[in-house]
PDB file of C-alpha atoms in Angstrom:
ATOM      1  CA  UNK E   1      -8.694  23.728 -37.548  1.00  0.00           C
ATOM      2  CA  UNK E   2     -10.016  20.307 -35.919  1.00  0.00           C
ATOM      3  CA  UNK E   3      -7.793  19.811 -32.543  1.00  0.00           C
ATOM      4  CA  UNK E   4      -7.175  16.072 -33.114  1.00  0.00           C
ATOM      5  CA  UNK E   5      -6.108  14.357 -29.709  1.00  0.00           C
ATOM      6  CA  UNK E   6      -3.071  11.930 -30.371  1.00  0.00           C
ATOM      7  CA  UNK E   7      -2.941   9.500 -27.292  1.00  0.00           C
ATOM      8  CA  UNK E   8      -0.532   9.159 -25.741  1.00  0.00           C
ATOM      9  CA  UNK E   9       1.232   5.549 -24.975  1.00  0.00           C
ATOM     10  CA  UNK E  10       4.154   4.011 -24.728  1.00  0.00           C
ATOM     11  CA  UNK E  11       5.653   0.189 -26.159  1.00  0.00           C
ATOM     12  CA  UNK E  12       6.694  -0.572 -22.365  1.00  0.00           C
ATOM     13  CA  UNK E  13       4.604  -1.048 -19.122  1.00  0.00           C
ATOM     14  CA  UNK E  14       4.122  -1.453 -15.855  1.00  0.00           C
ATOM     15  CA  UNK E  15       5.434  -5.297 -14.905  1.00  0.00           C
ATOM     16  CA  UNK E  16       1.601  -7.099 -13.372  1.00  0.00           C
ATOM     17  CA  UNK E  17       1.981  -8.685  -9.183  1.00  0.00           C
ATOM     18  CA  UNK E  18      -0.369 -10.585  -8.739  1.00  0.00           C
ATOM     19  CA  UNK E  19      -2.094 -10.979  -5.273  1.00  0.00           C
ATOM     20  CA  UNK E  20      -4.060 -14.232  -3.108  1.00  0.00           C
ATOM     21  CA  UNK E  21      -5.534 -16.399  -5.393  1.00  0.00           C
ATOM     22  CA  UNK E  22      -9.421 -17.705  -7.366  1.00  0.00           C
ATOM     23  CA  UNK E  23     -11.990 -15.443  -8.013  1.00  0.00           C
ATOM     24  CA  UNK E  24     -10.503 -12.117  -5.302  1.00  0.00           C
ATOM     25  CA  UNK E  25      -7.526 -12.522  -7.231  1.00  0.00           C
ATOM     26  CA  UNK E  26      -5.853  -8.898  -7.982  1.00  0.00           C
ATOM     27  CA  UNK E  27      -3.370  -7.763 -10.101  1.00  0.00           C
ATOM     28  CA  UNK E  28      -1.242  -4.463  -9.472  1.00  0.00           C
ATOM     29  CA  UNK E  29       0.201  -2.578 -12.836  1.00  0.00           C
ATOM     30  CA  UNK E  30       0.556  -3.888 -15.991  1.00  0.00           C
ATOM     31  CA  UNK E  31      -0.618  -0.177 -17.980  1.00  0.00           C
ATOM     32  CA  UNK E  32       1.458   1.699 -20.864  1.00  0.00           C
ATOM     33  CA  UNK E  33      -0.046   5.572 -20.087  1.00  0.00           C
ATOM     34  CA  UNK E  34       0.658   7.756 -17.109  1.00  0.00           C
ATOM     35  CA  UNK E  35      -1.599   7.607 -14.380  1.00  0.00           C
ATOM     36  CA  UNK E  36      -5.622   7.285 -15.085  1.00  0.00           C
ATOM     37  CA  UNK E  37      -4.570   8.051 -17.990  1.00  0.00           C
ATOM     38  CA  UNK E  38      -7.214   6.323 -19.025  1.00  0.00           C
ATOM     39  CA  UNK E  39      -8.591   8.473 -22.188  1.00  0.00           C
ATOM     40  CA  UNK E  40      -5.162   7.327 -23.700  1.00  0.00           C
ATOM     41  CA  UNK E  41      -5.681   3.509 -23.404  1.00  0.00           C
ATOM     42  CA  UNK E  42      -8.460   1.814 -21.350  1.00  0.00           C
ATOM     43  CA  UNK E  43      -6.175   1.030 -17.979  1.00  0.00           C
ATOM     44  CA  UNK E  44      -5.077  -2.716 -18.214  1.00  0.00           C
ATOM     45  CA  UNK E  45      -5.683  -3.249 -14.401  1.00  0.00           C
ATOM     46  CA  UNK E  46      -6.919   0.392 -12.781  1.00  0.00           C
ATOM     47  CA  UNK E  47      -5.295   0.717  -9.338  1.00  0.00           C
ATOM     48  CA  UNK E  48      -6.563  -1.008  -6.126  1.00  0.00           C
ATOM     49  CA  UNK E  49      -8.049  -0.500  -2.670  1.00  0.00           C
ATOM     50  CA  UNK E  50      -6.498  -1.941   0.521  1.00  0.00           C
ATOM     51  CA  UNK E  51      -8.313  -1.764   4.405  1.00  0.00           C
ATOM     52  CA  UNK E  52      -5.498  -1.022   6.598  1.00  0.00           C
ATOM     53  CA  UNK E  53      -5.867  -4.157  10.098  1.00  0.00           C
ATOM     54  CA  UNK E  54      -4.117  -3.660  13.063  1.00  0.00           C
ATOM     55  CA  UNK E  55      -3.352  -6.484  15.036  1.00  0.00           C
ATOM     56  CA  UNK E  56      -4.121  -3.865  18.153  1.00  0.00           C
ATOM     57  CA  UNK E  57      -7.223  -3.459  16.851  1.00  0.00           C
ATOM     58  CA  UNK E  58      -9.478  -0.775  15.430  1.00  0.00           C
ATOM     59  CA  UNK E  59      -9.189   3.171  16.640  1.00  0.00           C
ATOM     60  CA  UNK E  60     -12.682   2.479  18.732  1.00  0.00           C
ATOM     61  CA  UNK E  61     -12.475   6.314  19.654  1.00  0.00           C
ATOM     62  CA  UNK E  62     -12.982   7.565  16.092  1.00  0.00           C
ATOM     63  CA  UNK E  63     -17.852   6.166  15.672  1.00  0.00           C
ATOM     64  CA  UNK E  64     -17.543   5.649  11.986  1.00  0.00           C
ATOM     65  CA  UNK E  65     -14.881   2.971  12.824  1.00  0.00           C
ATOM     66  CA  UNK E  66     -16.099   1.342  16.053  1.00  0.00           C
ATOM     67  CA  UNK E  67     -19.713   1.242  14.307  1.00  0.00           C
ATOM     68  CA  UNK E  68     -17.862  -0.648  11.348  1.00  0.00           C
ATOM     69  CA  UNK E  69     -16.182  -3.162  13.402  1.00  0.00           C
ATOM     70  CA  UNK E  70     -18.697  -3.265  16.124  1.00  0.00           C
ATOM     71  CA  UNK E  71     -18.608  -7.281  17.235  1.00  0.00           C
ATOM     72  CA  UNK E  72     -14.638  -7.379  16.295  1.00  0.00           C
ATOM     73  CA  UNK E  73     -12.995  -8.707  18.898  1.00  0.00           C
ATOM     74  CA  UNK E  74      -9.424 -10.014  17.267  1.00  0.00           C
ATOM     75  CA  UNK E  75      -7.503  -9.193  14.194  1.00  0.00           C
ATOM     76  CA  UNK E  76      -8.289 -11.771  12.559  1.00  0.00           C
ATOM     77  CA  UNK E  77     -12.694 -10.500  13.724  1.00  0.00           C
ATOM     78  CA  UNK E  78     -11.669  -6.950  12.116  1.00  0.00           C
ATOM     79  CA  UNK E  79     -10.209  -8.642   9.016  1.00  0.00           C
ATOM     80  CA  UNK E  80     -12.864 -10.766   8.103  1.00  0.00           C
ATOM     81  CA  UNK E  81     -15.030  -7.662   8.866  1.00  0.00           C
ATOM     82  CA  UNK E  82     -12.698  -5.219   6.340  1.00  0.00           C
ATOM     83  CA  UNK E  83     -13.367  -7.551   3.692  1.00  0.00           C
ATOM     84  CA  UNK E  84     -16.955  -6.469   3.800  1.00  0.00           C
ATOM     85  CA  UNK E  85     -16.163  -2.685   3.625  1.00  0.00           C
ATOM     86  CA  UNK E  86     -17.342  -1.303   0.601  1.00  0.00           C
ATOM     87  CA  UNK E  87     -14.306  -0.879  -2.442  1.00  0.00           C
ATOM     88  CA  UNK E  88     -12.501  -2.728  -0.854  1.00  0.00           C
ATOM     89  CA  UNK E  89     -10.287  -4.773  -2.869  1.00  0.00           C
ATOM     90  CA  UNK E  90      -7.543  -6.199  -0.396  1.00  0.00           C
ATOM     91  CA  UNK E  91      -6.596  -6.850   3.433  1.00  0.00           C
ATOM     92  CA  UNK E  92      -3.109  -5.051   4.861  1.00  0.00           C
ATOM     93  CA  UNK E  93      -2.770  -6.641   8.475  1.00  0.00           C
ATOM     94  CA  UNK E  94      -0.054  -4.032  10.118  1.00  0.00           C
ATOM     95  CA  UNK E  95       1.718  -5.445  13.255  1.00  0.00           C
ATOM     96  CA  UNK E  96       2.455  -3.345  15.214  1.00  0.00           C
ATOM     97  CA  UNK E  97       2.234  -5.472  18.076  1.00  0.00           C
ATOM     98  CA  UNK E  98       5.827  -6.847  16.837  1.00  0.00           C
ATOM     99  CA  UNK E  99       7.440  -3.698  17.631  1.00  0.00           C
ATOM    100  CA  UNK E 100      11.363  -4.508  19.991  1.00  0.00           C
ATOM    101  CA  UNK E 101      10.268  -0.917  21.450  1.00  0.00           C
ATOM    102  CA  UNK E 102       6.363  -2.226  21.913  1.00  0.00           C
ATOM    103  CA  UNK E 103       4.939  -4.907  22.794  1.00  0.00           C
ATOM    104  CA  UNK E 104       7.821  -6.715  21.169  1.00  0.00           C
ATOM    105  CA  UNK E 105       5.442  -9.758  20.876  1.00  0.00           C
ATOM    106  CA  UNK E 106       7.872 -12.465  20.281  1.00  0.00           C
ATOM    107  CA  UNK E 107       7.399 -13.993  16.335  1.00  0.00           C
ATOM    108  CA  UNK E 108       5.348 -16.802  16.910  1.00  0.00           C
ATOM    109  CA  UNK E 109       2.936 -15.576  18.562  1.00  0.00           C
ATOM    110  CA  UNK E 110       2.975 -13.126  14.513  1.00  0.00           C
ATOM    111  CA  UNK E 111       2.852 -16.055  12.556  1.00  0.00           C
ATOM    112  CA  UNK E 112      -0.184 -17.529  14.513  1.00  0.00           C
ATOM    113  CA  UNK E 113      -2.204 -14.224  14.461  1.00  0.00           C
ATOM    114  CA  UNK E 114      -1.324 -14.100  10.356  1.00  0.00           C
ATOM    115  CA  UNK E 115      -2.249 -17.819  10.224  1.00  0.00           C
ATOM    116  CA  UNK E 116      -5.591 -17.305  11.392  1.00  0.00           C
ATOM    117  CA  UNK E 117      -6.356 -13.796  10.090  1.00  0.00           C
ATOM    118  CA  UNK E 118      -5.410 -15.294   6.805  1.00  0.00           C
ATOM    119  CA  UNK E 119      -7.621 -18.346   7.699  1.00  0.00           C
ATOM    120  CA  UNK E 120     -10.384 -15.296   7.913  1.00  0.00           C
ATOM    121  CA  UNK E 121     -10.124 -13.237   4.682  1.00  0.00           C
ATOM    122  CA  UNK E 122     -11.805 -13.898   1.322  1.00  0.00           C
ATOM    123  CA  UNK E 123     -10.101 -10.853  -0.291  1.00  0.00           C
ATOM    124  CA  UNK E 124      -6.224 -10.658  -0.945  1.00  0.00           C
ATOM    125  CA  UNK E 125      -3.549 -10.146   2.032  1.00  0.00           C
ATOM    126  CA  UNK E 126      -0.268  -7.863   2.140  1.00  0.00           C
ATOM    127  CA  UNK E 127       1.234  -8.220   5.324  1.00  0.00           C
ATOM    128  CA  UNK E 128       2.679  -4.365   7.284  1.00  0.00           C
ATOM    129  CA  UNK E 129       5.173  -5.548   9.179  1.00  0.00           C
ATOM    130  CA  UNK E 130       7.151  -3.223  13.106  1.00  0.00           C
ATOM    131  CA  UNK E 131       9.252  -1.058  11.047  1.00  0.00           C
ATOM    132  CA  UNK E 132      11.601  -2.308  13.011  1.00  0.00           C
ATOM    133  CA  UNK E 133      14.473  -3.576  10.616  1.00  0.00           C
ATOM    134  CA  UNK E 134      15.732  -6.634  12.047  1.00  0.00           C
ATOM    135  CA  UNK E 135      12.006  -7.410  13.744  1.00  0.00           C
ATOM    136  CA  UNK E 136      10.463  -7.720  11.011  1.00  0.00           C
ATOM    137  CA  UNK E 137      13.407  -9.353   8.308  1.00  0.00           C
ATOM    138  CA  UNK E 138      13.124 -12.331  11.182  1.00  0.00           C
ATOM    139  CA  UNK E 139       9.445 -12.251  11.321  1.00  0.00           C
ATOM    140  CA  UNK E 140       8.823 -11.903   7.417  1.00  0.00           C
ATOM    141  CA  UNK E 141      10.610 -15.466   6.499  1.00  0.00           C
ATOM    142  CA  UNK E 142       8.693 -17.296   8.366  1.00  0.00           C
ATOM    143  CA  UNK E 143       5.329 -15.826   8.596  1.00  0.00           C
ATOM    144  CA  UNK E 144       6.326 -16.341   4.002  1.00  0.00           C
ATOM    145  CA  UNK E 145       6.659 -19.453   4.860  1.00  0.00           C
ATOM    146  CA  UNK E 146       3.179 -20.440   6.954  1.00  0.00           C
ATOM    147  CA  UNK E 147       1.254 -18.832   4.401  1.00  0.00           C
ATOM    148  CA  UNK E 148       2.733 -20.946   1.975  1.00  0.00           C
ATOM    149  CA  UNK E 149      -0.053 -20.799  -1.657  1.00  0.00           C
ATOM    150  CA  UNK E 150      -2.251 -18.354   0.012  1.00  0.00           C
ATOM    151  CA  UNK E 151      -0.230 -15.749  -2.909  1.00  0.00           C
ATOM    152  CA  UNK E 152       0.202 -12.443  -0.392  1.00  0.00           C
ATOM    153  CA  UNK E 153       2.257  -9.112   0.246  1.00  0.00           C
ATOM    154  CA  UNK E 154       4.918  -8.877   2.542  1.00  0.00           C
ATOM    155  CA  UNK E 155       5.450  -5.475   3.170  1.00  0.00           C
ATOM    156  CA  UNK E 156       8.102  -4.150   3.010  1.00  0.00           C
ATOM    157  CA  UNK E 157      11.918  -5.032   2.612  1.00  0.00           C
ATOM    158  CA  UNK E 158      14.607  -2.789   2.774  1.00  0.00           C
ATOM    159  CA  UNK E 159      17.800  -2.413   2.005  1.00  0.00           C
ATOM    160  CA  UNK E 160      19.234  -3.862   5.644  1.00  0.00           C
ATOM    161  CA  UNK E 161      16.915  -6.933   5.628  1.00  0.00           C
ATOM    162  CA  UNK E 162      15.683  -7.381   1.457  1.00  0.00           C
ATOM    163  CA  UNK E 163      18.693 -11.265   0.831  1.00  0.00           C
ATOM    164  CA  UNK E 164      16.395 -12.841   3.394  1.00  0.00           C
ATOM    165  CA  UNK E 165      13.108 -11.750   2.906  1.00  0.00           C
ATOM    166  CA  UNK E 166      13.055 -11.847  -0.800  1.00  0.00           C
ATOM    167  CA  UNK E 167      14.448 -15.502  -0.760  1.00  0.00           C
ATOM    168  CA  UNK E 168      12.709 -16.300   1.925  1.00  0.00           C
ATOM    169  CA  UNK E 169       9.480 -15.104   0.393  1.00  0.00           C
ATOM    170  CA  UNK E 170       9.178 -15.102  -3.316  1.00  0.00           C
ATOM    171  CA  UNK E 171      12.154 -17.737  -3.813  1.00  0.00           C
ATOM    172  CA  UNK E 172      11.243 -20.333  -1.007  1.00  0.00           C
ATOM    173  CA  UNK E 173       7.689 -19.801  -0.177  1.00  0.00           C
ATOM    174  CA  UNK E 174       5.908 -18.085  -3.112  1.00  0.00           C
ATOM    175  CA  UNK E 175       5.390 -14.712  -2.148  1.00  0.00           C
ATOM    176  CA  UNK E 176       5.845 -11.279  -3.232  1.00  0.00           C
ATOM    177  CA  UNK E 177       6.998  -8.735  -1.981  1.00  0.00           C
ATOM    178  CA  UNK E 178       7.525  -5.055  -1.079  1.00  0.00           C
ATOM    179  CA  UNK E 179      10.342  -2.871  -1.777  1.00  0.00           C
ATOM    180  CA  UNK E 180      10.981   0.200   0.251  1.00  0.00           C
ATOM    181  CA  UNK E 181      13.030   3.381  -0.559  1.00  0.00           C
ATOM    182  CA  UNK E 182      12.743   6.508   1.606  1.00  0.00           C
ATOM    183  CA  UNK E 183      11.313   9.240  -1.594  1.00  0.00           C
ATOM    184  CA  UNK E 184      14.077   8.846  -3.845  1.00  0.00           C
ATOM    185  CA  UNK E 185      13.940   7.675  -7.050  1.00  0.00           C
ATOM    186  CA  UNK E 186      17.988   6.535  -7.181  1.00  0.00           C
ATOM    187  CA  UNK E 187      16.918   4.662  -4.129  1.00  0.00           C
ATOM    188  CA  UNK E 188      14.456   2.897  -5.260  1.00  0.00           C
ATOM    189  CA  UNK E 189      15.976   1.472  -8.634  1.00  0.00           C
ATOM    190  CA  UNK E 190      19.274   0.288  -6.314  1.00  0.00           C
ATOM    191  CA  UNK E 191      17.220  -1.536  -3.925  1.00  0.00           C
ATOM    192  CA  UNK E 192      14.813  -3.515  -7.225  1.00  0.00           C
ATOM    193  CA  UNK E 193      18.393  -3.788  -8.892  1.00  0.00           C
ATOM    194  CA  UNK E 194      20.350  -5.473  -5.842  1.00  0.00           C
ATOM    195  CA  UNK E 195      17.028  -7.763  -5.258  1.00  0.00           C
ATOM    196  CA  UNK E 196      16.543  -9.011  -9.610  1.00  0.00           C
ATOM    197  CA  UNK E 197      20.385  -9.917  -8.738  1.00  0.00           C
ATOM    198  CA  UNK E 198      18.930 -12.801  -5.978  1.00  0.00           C
ATOM    199  CA  UNK E 199      17.351 -13.488  -8.651  1.00  0.00           C
ATOM    200  CA  UNK E 200      13.635 -12.222  -8.565  1.00  0.00           C
ATOM    201  CA  UNK E 201      11.576 -11.028 -10.739  1.00  0.00           C
ATOM    202  CA  UNK E 202       9.856  -7.995 -11.499  1.00  0.00           C
ATOM    203  CA  UNK E 203       6.715  -9.454 -11.157  1.00  0.00           C
ATOM    204  CA  UNK E 204       6.897 -10.359  -7.282  1.00  0.00           C
ATOM    205  CA  UNK E 205       7.757  -6.582  -6.394  1.00  0.00           C
ATOM    206  CA  UNK E 206       5.803  -3.607  -5.696  1.00  0.00           C
ATOM    207  CA  UNK E 207       7.555  -0.219  -4.825  1.00  0.00           C
ATOM    208  CA  UNK E 208       7.506   1.451  -1.149  1.00  0.00           C
ATOM    209  CA  UNK E 209       8.958   4.633  -2.750  1.00  0.00           C
ATOM    210  CA  UNK E 210       7.667   6.529   0.926  1.00  0.00           C
ATOM    211  CA  UNK E 211       4.987   8.440   1.346  1.00  0.00           C
ATOM    212  CA  UNK E 212       3.410  11.665   3.099  1.00  0.00           C
ATOM    213  CA  UNK E 213       0.478  13.435   3.920  1.00  0.00           C
ATOM    214  CA  UNK E 214      -0.889  15.379   1.355  1.00  0.00           C
ATOM    215  CA  UNK E 215       0.835  19.205   2.436  1.00  0.00           C
ATOM    216  CA  UNK E 216       3.033  17.781   4.769  1.00  0.00           C
ATOM    217  CA  UNK E 217       5.803  17.450   2.024  1.00  0.00           C
ATOM    218  CA  UNK E 218       3.577  15.552  -0.037  1.00  0.00           C
ATOM    219  CA  UNK E 219       4.955  17.168  -3.041  1.00  0.00           C
ATOM    220  CA  UNK E 220       8.268  14.978  -2.815  1.00  0.00           C
ATOM    221  CA  UNK E 221       6.355  11.890  -2.795  1.00  0.00           C
ATOM    222  CA  UNK E 222       4.724  13.637  -6.422  1.00  0.00           C
ATOM    223  CA  UNK E 223       7.459  14.453  -8.001  1.00  0.00           C
ATOM    224  CA  UNK E 224       9.231  10.965  -7.292  1.00  0.00           C
ATOM    225  CA  UNK E 225       6.446   8.607  -8.761  1.00  0.00           C
ATOM    226  CA  UNK E 226       6.333  10.986 -11.550  1.00  0.00           C
ATOM    227  CA  UNK E 227      10.035  10.503 -12.535  1.00  0.00           C
ATOM    228  CA  UNK E 228       9.541   6.779 -11.658  1.00  0.00           C
ATOM    229  CA  UNK E 229       7.078   6.627 -14.324  1.00  0.00           C
ATOM    230  CA  UNK E 230       7.845   8.163 -16.224  1.00  0.00           C
ATOM    231  CA  UNK E 231      11.366   6.571 -16.610  1.00  0.00           C
ATOM    232  CA  UNK E 232       9.645   3.307 -16.796  1.00  0.00           C
ATOM    233  CA  UNK E 233       6.997   3.422 -19.302  1.00  0.00           C
ATOM    234  CA  UNK E 234       9.598   6.862 -21.741  1.00  0.00           C
ATOM    235  CA  UNK E 235      13.175   5.368 -21.160  1.00  0.00           C
ATOM    236  CA  UNK E 236      11.987   1.812 -20.674  1.00  0.00           C
ATOM    237  CA  UNK E 237      13.636   1.320 -17.480  1.00  0.00           C
ATOM    238  CA  UNK E 238      12.728  -2.047 -16.614  1.00  0.00           C
ATOM    239  CA  UNK E 239      14.223  -2.086 -12.662  1.00  0.00           C
ATOM    240  CA  UNK E 240      11.437   1.078 -12.170  1.00  0.00           C
ATOM    241  CA  UNK E 241       8.798  -0.776 -13.656  1.00  0.00           C
ATOM    242  CA  UNK E 242       7.318  -2.197 -11.089  1.00  0.00           C
ATOM    243  CA  UNK E 243       3.908  -1.503  -9.677  1.00  0.00           C
ATOM    244  CA  UNK E 244       4.139   0.382  -6.498  1.00  0.00           C
ATOM    245  CA  UNK E 245       1.461   0.356  -3.541  1.00  0.00           C
ATOM    246  CA  UNK E 246       1.364   3.536  -0.802  1.00  0.00           C
ATOM    247  CA  UNK E 247       0.318   3.066   2.913  1.00  0.00           C
ATOM    248  CA  UNK E 248      -1.895   6.434   2.945  1.00  0.00           C
ATOM    249  CA  UNK E 249      -3.707   5.320   6.550  1.00  0.00           C
ATOM    250  CA  UNK E 250      -0.330   5.797   8.974  1.00  0.00           C
ATOM    251  CA  UNK E 251       0.341   9.243   7.523  1.00  0.00           C
ATOM    252  CA  UNK E 252      -2.930  10.572   7.031  1.00  0.00           C
ATOM    253  CA  UNK E 253      -4.435  10.033  10.799  1.00  0.00           C
ATOM    254  CA  UNK E 254      -1.186  11.078  12.823  1.00  0.00           C
ATOM    255  CA  UNK E 255      -1.040  14.843  11.112  1.00  0.00           C
ATOM    256  CA  UNK E 256      -2.305  17.162  13.560  1.00  0.00           C
ATOM    257  CA  UNK E 257      -5.385  18.092  11.397  1.00  0.00           C
ATOM    258  CA  UNK E 258      -6.650  14.808  11.830  1.00  0.00           C
ATOM    259  CA  UNK E 259      -5.565  14.465  16.040  1.00  0.00           C
ATOM    260  CA  UNK E 260      -5.728  18.081  17.277  1.00  0.00           C
ATOM    261  CA  UNK E 261      -9.247  18.055  19.057  1.00  0.00           C
ATOM    262  CA  UNK E 262     -12.034  20.743  18.608  1.00  0.00           C
ATOM    263  CA  UNK E 263     -11.815  22.266  21.937  1.00  0.00           C
ATOM    264  CA  UNK E 264      -8.728  24.142  20.592  1.00  0.00           C
ATOM    265  CA  UNK E 265      -9.912  24.385  17.169  1.00  0.00           C
ATOM    266  CA  UNK E 266     -13.218  24.053  16.444  1.00  0.00           C
ATOM    267  CA  UNK E 267     -13.245  26.354  13.526  1.00  0.00           C
ATOM    268  CA  UNK E 268     -12.205  22.734  11.217  1.00  0.00           C
ATOM    269  CA  UNK E 269     -15.062  20.829  12.401  1.00  0.00           C
ATOM    270  CA  UNK E 270     -15.528  17.172  14.060  1.00  0.00           C
ATOM    271  CA  UNK E 271     -12.017  15.066  14.130  1.00  0.00           C
ATOM    272  CA  UNK E 272     -13.234  11.828  12.859  1.00  0.00           C
ATOM    273  CA  UNK E 273     -14.377  14.197   9.519  1.00  0.00           C
ATOM    274  CA  UNK E 274     -10.919  15.309   9.234  1.00  0.00           C
ATOM    275  CA  UNK E 275      -9.263  12.523   8.507  1.00  0.00           C
ATOM    276  CA  UNK E 276     -11.409  11.175   6.470  1.00  0.00           C
ATOM    277  CA  UNK E 277     -10.875  14.425   4.984  1.00  0.00           C
ATOM    278  CA  UNK E 278      -7.115  14.117   4.922  1.00  0.00           C
ATOM    279  CA  UNK E 279      -7.100   9.928   4.352  1.00  0.00           C
ATOM    280  CA  UNK E 280      -8.609  10.818   1.039  1.00  0.00           C
ATOM    281  CA  UNK E 281      -6.742  13.727  -0.455  1.00  0.00           C
ATOM    282  CA  UNK E 282      -3.444  11.721   0.166  1.00  0.00           C
ATOM    283  CA  UNK E 283      -5.062   8.525  -1.192  1.00  0.00           C
ATOM    284  CA  UNK E 284      -6.177  10.820  -4.820  1.00  0.00           C
ATOM    285  CA  UNK E 285      -3.314  12.409  -4.807  1.00  0.00           C
ATOM    286  CA  UNK E 286      -0.667   8.679  -4.443  1.00  0.00           C
ATOM    287  CA  UNK E 287      -3.155   7.740  -7.208  1.00  0.00           C
ATOM    288  CA  UNK E 288      -2.703  10.840  -8.909  1.00  0.00           C
ATOM    289  CA  UNK E 289       0.933  10.095  -8.965  1.00  0.00           C
ATOM    290  CA  UNK E 290       1.756   6.894  -9.951  1.00  0.00           C
ATOM    291  CA  UNK E 291       0.673   4.738  -7.177  1.00  0.00           C
ATOM    292  CA  UNK E 292      -1.614   1.522  -8.756  1.00  0.00           C
ATOM    293  CA  UNK E 293      -2.860   0.504  -4.767  1.00  0.00           C
ATOM    294  CA  UNK E 294      -3.271   2.694  -2.014  1.00  0.00           C
ATOM    295  CA  UNK E 295      -4.328   1.223   1.496  1.00  0.00           C
ATOM    296  CA  UNK E 296      -6.629   3.339   3.827  1.00  0.00           C
ATOM    297  CA  UNK E 297      -8.134   2.561   7.608  1.00  0.00           C
ATOM    298  CA  UNK E 298     -11.662   4.612   7.882  1.00  0.00           C
ATOM    299  CA  UNK E 299     -14.869   2.610   5.428  1.00  0.00           C
ATOM    300  CA  UNK E 300     -15.616   6.326   4.035  1.00  0.00           C
ATOM    301  CA  UNK E 301     -11.885   6.797   2.869  1.00  0.00           C
ATOM    302  CA  UNK E 302     -11.834   3.133   1.768  1.00  0.00           C
ATOM    303  CA  UNK E 303     -15.553   4.103  -0.741  1.00  0.00           C
ATOM    304  CA  UNK E 304     -14.856   7.473  -2.490  1.00  0.00           C
ATOM    305  CA  UNK E 305     -11.031   6.436  -3.068  1.00  0.00           C
ATOM    306  CA  UNK E 306     -12.718   3.717  -5.351  1.00  0.00           C
ATOM    307  CA  UNK E 307     -15.434   5.454  -6.334  1.00  0.00           C
ATOM    308  CA  UNK E 308     -12.972   8.167  -7.594  1.00  0.00           C
ATOM    309  CA  UNK E 309     -11.332   5.100  -9.378  1.00  0.00           C
ATOM    310  CA  UNK E 310     -13.890   3.678 -10.757  1.00  0.00           C
ATOM    311  CA  UNK E 311     -15.309   7.152 -12.142  1.00  0.00           C
ATOM    312  CA  UNK E 312     -11.895   8.035 -14.006  1.00  0.00           C
ATOM    313  CA  UNK E 313     -11.223   4.966 -15.028  1.00  0.00           C
TER     314      UNK E 313
END
């Protein structure tokens, strides 16, 4: 008896979130099949790959990164070069210098930097804060105003600061926001409900449901994404139908395999290659689990993961 494959697609779909403008506009989400199930239904908007750029500058201790960003002396220069990275769909600026426990750069200076970067890039822009809830809450409001018309994604709004960010970013200045929760489907849904109660449409929200490097509790990330996509598609849960964006770089480049010296572990091979491998494995796993976009750091990782997406969809 011949096998007859029956495509598994759903009447519900992930909401679409557009970033940027003009010829370089990208759209996250829109699929009505499980992650990377292009064999069941062509993916309306294949997953996207972003390039992380820190306002503290690239890690020039890694030869591949140092070579790519050669000559880039400012964050805006690095962001401009990142737009030319093979496989890049968008640029993600991280405002590490704003951290009150670090340089504690004033909000006004951070806003000026964001304006400089926004003017330099030719791809859509995602802006990540300093992970301090209070500082990010104030910072994103000012950035949203300064970059009006740029249609940027501000990552991330948390339960403690989502009101100010959502109202300022979306309602007042037409930006998009990331809703950040901690690897839990219930927390992700709760935050989306709170944001929707402010009158914010799901087409203006991308979820950052948490992340970790592969092998470091990643099974919790994968199972959370899997449950979210299942509820969004098979149960038509509107509060879980926002696309997912996952910042992979920070986790992948901070674990032991990516940082210990070759002198201590010569059998592990070159440090840089280990970090690239960790970034690629984590990103591929996140995409297979349900992420609609990943944020990476190394040129080799960006090129490989972009090729991975193209060949699968």
